[in-house]
Short mmCIF file of C-alpha atoms in Angstrom, two decimals:
data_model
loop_
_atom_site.label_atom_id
_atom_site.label_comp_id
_atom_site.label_asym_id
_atom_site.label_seq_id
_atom_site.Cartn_x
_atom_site.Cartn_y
_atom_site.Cartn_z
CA UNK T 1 0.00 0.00 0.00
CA UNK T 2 2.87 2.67 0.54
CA UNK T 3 4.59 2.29 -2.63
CA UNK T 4 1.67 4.20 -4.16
CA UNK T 5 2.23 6.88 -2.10
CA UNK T 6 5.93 7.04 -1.64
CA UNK T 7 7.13 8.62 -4.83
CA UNK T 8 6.91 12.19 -3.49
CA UNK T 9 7.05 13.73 -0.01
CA UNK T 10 4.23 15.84 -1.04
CA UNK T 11 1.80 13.09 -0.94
CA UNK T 12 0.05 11.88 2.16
CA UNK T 13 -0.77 7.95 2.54
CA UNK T 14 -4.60 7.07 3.78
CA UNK T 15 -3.30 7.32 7.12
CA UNK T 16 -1.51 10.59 6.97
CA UNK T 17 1.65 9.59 7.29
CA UNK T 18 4.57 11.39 4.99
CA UNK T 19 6.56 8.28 3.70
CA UNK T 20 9.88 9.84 2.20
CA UNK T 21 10.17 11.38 5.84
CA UNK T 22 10.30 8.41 7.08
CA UNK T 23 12.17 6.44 4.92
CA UNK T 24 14.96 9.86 5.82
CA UNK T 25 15.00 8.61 9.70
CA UNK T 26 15.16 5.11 8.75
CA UNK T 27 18.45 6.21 7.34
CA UNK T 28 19.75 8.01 9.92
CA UNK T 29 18.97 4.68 12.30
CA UNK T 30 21.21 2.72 10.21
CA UNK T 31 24.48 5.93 11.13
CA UNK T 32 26.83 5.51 14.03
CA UNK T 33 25.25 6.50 16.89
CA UNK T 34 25.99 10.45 18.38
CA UNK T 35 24.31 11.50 21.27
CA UNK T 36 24.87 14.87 24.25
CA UNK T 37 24.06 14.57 27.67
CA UNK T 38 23.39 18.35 28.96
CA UNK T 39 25.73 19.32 32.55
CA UNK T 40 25.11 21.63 35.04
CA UNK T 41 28.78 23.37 33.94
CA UNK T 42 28.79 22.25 30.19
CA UNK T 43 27.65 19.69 27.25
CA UNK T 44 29.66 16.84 26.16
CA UNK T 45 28.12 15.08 22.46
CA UNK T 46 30.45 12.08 21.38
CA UNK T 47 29.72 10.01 18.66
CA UNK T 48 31.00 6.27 16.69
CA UNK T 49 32.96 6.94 13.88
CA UNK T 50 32.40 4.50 11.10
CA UNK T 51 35.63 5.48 8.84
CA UNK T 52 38.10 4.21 10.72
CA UNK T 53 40.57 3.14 8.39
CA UNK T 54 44.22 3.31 9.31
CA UNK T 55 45.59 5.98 6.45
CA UNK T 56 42.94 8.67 7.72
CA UNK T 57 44.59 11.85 9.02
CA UNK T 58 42.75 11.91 12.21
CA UNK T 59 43.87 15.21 12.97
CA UNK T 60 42.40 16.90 10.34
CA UNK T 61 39.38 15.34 9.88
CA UNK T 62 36.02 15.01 11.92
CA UNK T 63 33.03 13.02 10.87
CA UNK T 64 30.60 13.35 13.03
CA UNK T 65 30.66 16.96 15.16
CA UNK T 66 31.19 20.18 13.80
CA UNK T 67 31.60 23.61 14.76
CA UNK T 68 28.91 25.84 14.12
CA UNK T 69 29.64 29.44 15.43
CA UNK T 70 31.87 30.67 19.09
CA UNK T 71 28.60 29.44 20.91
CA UNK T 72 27.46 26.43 19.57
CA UNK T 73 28.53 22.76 17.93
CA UNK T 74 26.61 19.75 16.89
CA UNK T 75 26.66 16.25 16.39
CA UNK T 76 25.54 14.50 12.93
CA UNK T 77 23.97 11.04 12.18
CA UNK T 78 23.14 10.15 8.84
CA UNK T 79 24.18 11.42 5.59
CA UNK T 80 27.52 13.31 6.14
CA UNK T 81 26.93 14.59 2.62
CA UNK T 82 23.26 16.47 3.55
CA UNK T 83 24.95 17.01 6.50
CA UNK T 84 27.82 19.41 5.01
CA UNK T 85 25.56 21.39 3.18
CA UNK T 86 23.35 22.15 6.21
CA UNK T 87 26.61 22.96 8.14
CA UNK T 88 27.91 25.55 5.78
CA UNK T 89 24.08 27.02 5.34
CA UNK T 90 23.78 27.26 9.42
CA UNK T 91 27.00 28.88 9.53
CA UNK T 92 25.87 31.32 7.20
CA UNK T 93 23.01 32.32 8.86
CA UNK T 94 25.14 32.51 12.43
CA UNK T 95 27.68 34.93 10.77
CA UNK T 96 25.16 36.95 9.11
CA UNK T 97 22.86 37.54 12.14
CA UNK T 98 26.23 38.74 13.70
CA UNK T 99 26.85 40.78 11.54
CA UNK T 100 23.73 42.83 11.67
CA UNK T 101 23.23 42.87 15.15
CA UNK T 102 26.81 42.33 16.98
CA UNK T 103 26.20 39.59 18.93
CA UNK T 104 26.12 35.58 19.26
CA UNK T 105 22.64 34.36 17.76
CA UNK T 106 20.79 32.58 20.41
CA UNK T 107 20.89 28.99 20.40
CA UNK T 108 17.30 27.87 19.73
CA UNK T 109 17.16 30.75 17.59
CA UNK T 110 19.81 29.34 15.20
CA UNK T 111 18.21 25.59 15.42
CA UNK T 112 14.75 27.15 14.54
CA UNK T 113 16.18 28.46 11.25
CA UNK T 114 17.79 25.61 10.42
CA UNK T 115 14.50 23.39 10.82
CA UNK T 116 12.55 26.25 8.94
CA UNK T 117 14.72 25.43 6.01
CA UNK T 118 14.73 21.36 6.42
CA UNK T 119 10.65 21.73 6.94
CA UNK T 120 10.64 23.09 3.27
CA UNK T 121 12.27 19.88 1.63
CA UNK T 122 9.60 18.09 2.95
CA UNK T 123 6.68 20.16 1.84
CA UNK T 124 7.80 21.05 -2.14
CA UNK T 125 7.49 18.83 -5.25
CA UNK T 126 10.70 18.07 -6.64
CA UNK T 127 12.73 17.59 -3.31
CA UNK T 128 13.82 15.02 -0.81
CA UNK T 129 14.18 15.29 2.92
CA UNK T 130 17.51 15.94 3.98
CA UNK T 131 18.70 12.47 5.35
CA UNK T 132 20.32 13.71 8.67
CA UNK T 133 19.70 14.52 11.94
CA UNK T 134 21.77 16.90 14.29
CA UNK T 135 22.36 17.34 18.05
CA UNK T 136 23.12 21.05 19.20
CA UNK T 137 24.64 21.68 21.92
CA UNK T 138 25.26 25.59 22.75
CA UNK T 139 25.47 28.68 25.12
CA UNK T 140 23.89 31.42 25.62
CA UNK T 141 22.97 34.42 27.98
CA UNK T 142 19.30 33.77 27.63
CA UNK T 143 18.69 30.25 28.80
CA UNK T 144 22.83 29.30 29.45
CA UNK T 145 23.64 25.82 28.35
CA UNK T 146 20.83 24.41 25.88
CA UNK T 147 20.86 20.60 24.40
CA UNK T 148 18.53 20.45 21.29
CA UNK T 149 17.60 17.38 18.97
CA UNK T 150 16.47 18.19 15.25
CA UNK T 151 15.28 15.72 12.50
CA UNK T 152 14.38 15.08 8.88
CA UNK T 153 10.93 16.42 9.33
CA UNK T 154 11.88 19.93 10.34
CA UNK T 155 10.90 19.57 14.38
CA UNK T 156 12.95 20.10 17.06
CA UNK T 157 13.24 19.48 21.12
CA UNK T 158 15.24 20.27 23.61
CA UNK T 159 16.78 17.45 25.98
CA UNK T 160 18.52 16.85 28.84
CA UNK T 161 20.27 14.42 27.37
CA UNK T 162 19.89 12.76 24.29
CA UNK T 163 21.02 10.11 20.99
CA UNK T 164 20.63 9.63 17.56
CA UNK T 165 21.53 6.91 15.22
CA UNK T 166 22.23 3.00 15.51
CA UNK T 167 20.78 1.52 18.80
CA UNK T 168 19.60 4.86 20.01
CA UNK T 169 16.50 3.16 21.75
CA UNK T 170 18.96 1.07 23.80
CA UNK T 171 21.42 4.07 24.59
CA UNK T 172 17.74 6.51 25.81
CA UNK T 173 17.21 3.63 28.31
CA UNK T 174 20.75 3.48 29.64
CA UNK T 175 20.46 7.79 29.94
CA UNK T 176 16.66 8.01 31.94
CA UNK T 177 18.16 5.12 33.83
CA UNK T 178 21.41 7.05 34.49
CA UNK T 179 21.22 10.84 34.08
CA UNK T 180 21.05 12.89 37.25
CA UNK T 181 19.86 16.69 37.34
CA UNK T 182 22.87 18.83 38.24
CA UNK T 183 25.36 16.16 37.22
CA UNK T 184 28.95 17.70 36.42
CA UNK T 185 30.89 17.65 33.50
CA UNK T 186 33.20 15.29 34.44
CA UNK T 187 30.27 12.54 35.52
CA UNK T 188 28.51 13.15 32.19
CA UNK T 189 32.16 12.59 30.20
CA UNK T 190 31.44 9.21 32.22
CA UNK T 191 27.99 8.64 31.51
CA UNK T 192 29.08 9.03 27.48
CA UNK T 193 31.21 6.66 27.60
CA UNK T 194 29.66 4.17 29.49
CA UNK T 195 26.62 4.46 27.00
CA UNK T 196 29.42 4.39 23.96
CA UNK T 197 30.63 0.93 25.55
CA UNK T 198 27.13 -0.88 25.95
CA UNK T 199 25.55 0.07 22.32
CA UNK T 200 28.71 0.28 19.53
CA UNK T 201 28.37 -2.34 17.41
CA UNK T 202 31.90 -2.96 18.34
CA UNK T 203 33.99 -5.34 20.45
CA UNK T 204 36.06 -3.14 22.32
CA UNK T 205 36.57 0.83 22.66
CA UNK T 206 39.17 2.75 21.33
CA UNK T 207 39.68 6.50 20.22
CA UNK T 208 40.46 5.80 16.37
CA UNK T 209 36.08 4.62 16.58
CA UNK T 210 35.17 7.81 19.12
CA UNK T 211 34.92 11.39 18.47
CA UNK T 212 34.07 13.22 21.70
CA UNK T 213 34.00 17.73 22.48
CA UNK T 214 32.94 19.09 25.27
CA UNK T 215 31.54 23.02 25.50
CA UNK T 216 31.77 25.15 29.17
CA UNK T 217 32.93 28.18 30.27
CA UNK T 218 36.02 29.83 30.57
CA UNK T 219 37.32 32.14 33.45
CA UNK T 220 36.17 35.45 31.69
CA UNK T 221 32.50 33.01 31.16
CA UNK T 222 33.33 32.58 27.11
CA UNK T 223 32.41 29.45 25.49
CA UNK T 224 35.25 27.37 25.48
CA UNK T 225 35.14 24.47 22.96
CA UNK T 226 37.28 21.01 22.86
CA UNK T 227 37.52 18.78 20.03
CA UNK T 228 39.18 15.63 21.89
CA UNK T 229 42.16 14.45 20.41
CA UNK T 230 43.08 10.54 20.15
CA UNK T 231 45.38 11.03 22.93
CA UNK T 232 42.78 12.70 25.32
CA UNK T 233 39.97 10.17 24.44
CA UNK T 234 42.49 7.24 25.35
CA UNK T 235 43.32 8.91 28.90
CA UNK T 236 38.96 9.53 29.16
CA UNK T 237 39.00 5.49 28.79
CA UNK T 238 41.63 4.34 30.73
CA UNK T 239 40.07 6.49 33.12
CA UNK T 240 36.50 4.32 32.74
CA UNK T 241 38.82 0.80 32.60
CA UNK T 242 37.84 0.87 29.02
CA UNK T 243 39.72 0.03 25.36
CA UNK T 244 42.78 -0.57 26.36
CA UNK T 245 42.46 -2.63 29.84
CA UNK T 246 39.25 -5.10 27.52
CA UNK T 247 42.22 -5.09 24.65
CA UNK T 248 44.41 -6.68 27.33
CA UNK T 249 41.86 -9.06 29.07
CA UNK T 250 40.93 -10.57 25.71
CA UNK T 251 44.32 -11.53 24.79
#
């Protein structure tokens, strides 16, 4: 019955439903798996990264969380194609809104525009959803630290903590069974990885598979952001008995 109403994502099915959408998050399910857990002091997001091949530059190269403006970053499952070109148009719109007023763009302000614009592909003849979904994790003066979760469909929430991508119903159980209200930044680095470690489709652990940034404040209360390096998110494990110490039981 859906294939006669699946060639467009301006055609509803008898039962309302908007099949291209849907066939855009069934895409994103199949991504490795990114997900931000909101702290009282910060955000961390960390994702899986599926290219993990030995002759990558790691250093120069992220897959799965980006950079968005001074205030905010986000996390990517899905497409990393639709994803770049979302990227670069949100970074647009960040720059040009500070440009005509002098300030930071506020946080949910910047998501809202960005779903505005995904909303559309859904709604025109001739389109496709874009087959990504983002988590955004920023600062601001208005409502401080701010988690949000967008999809294909052009909605968005905001979370206390949050996943998106391969096993993400598995890794949501782990985080209502685990998150804590005030928790630190250092207990939700923890809480990351211990959610990293029981849903990867992965035997063990290790940095050249994670990708993990963290946003807080700085002395003079400017967003400071960190991109973990390989070297870091070894130490983060070690520090969890993780990767390295499983490397060493196994053999």
């Amino acid at each position: 019955m859906s294939r006669r109403y699946d060639s467009r994502t301006t055609i509803f099915s008898p039962e309302g439903r908007l099949h291209q959408v849907e066939y855009a998050m069934e895409a994103i399910s199949l991504a490795g798996i990114a997900l931000g857990i909101l702290a009282k002091d910060g955000i961390v997001l960390a994702a899986e990264k599926k290219v993990t091949s030995k002759l990558l530059e790691q250093s120069s190269t992220s897959e799965k969380i980006y950079k968005l403006n001074d205030n905010v970053i986000c996390g990517v499952a899905g497409i990393t194609a639709d994803a770049n070109i979302l990227i670069n148009w949100t970074r647009t719109s960040a720059q040009q809104y500070l440009f005509s007023y002098n300030e930071e763009i506020p946080v949910e302000q910047l998501v809202q525009r960005l779903c505005d614009l995904k909303q559309g592909y859904t709604q025109y003849g001739g389109l496709r959803p874009f087959g990504v979904s983002f988590i955004f994790a920023g600062y601001d003066e208005h409502y401080g630290f701010q988690l949000y979760h967008s999809d294909p469909s052009g909605n968005y929430s905001g979370w206390n903590a949050t996943c998106i991508g391969a096993n993400n119903s598995s890794a949501q159980s782990i985080l209502k069974q685990d998150y804590k209200d005030e928790m630190t930044l250092e207990e939700a680095k923890a809480l990351a990885i211990k959610v990293l470690s029981k849903t990867m489709d992965s035997t063990s652990l290790t940095s050249e598979k994670l990708e993990f940034a963290t946003i807080q404040l700085d002395n003079n209360r400017k967003v400071k952001y960190d991109l973990f390096k390989p070297e870091a998110i070894d130490v983060l494990l070690k520090a969890q008995n993780i990767g390295t110490d499983d490397q060493e039981a196994r053999s």
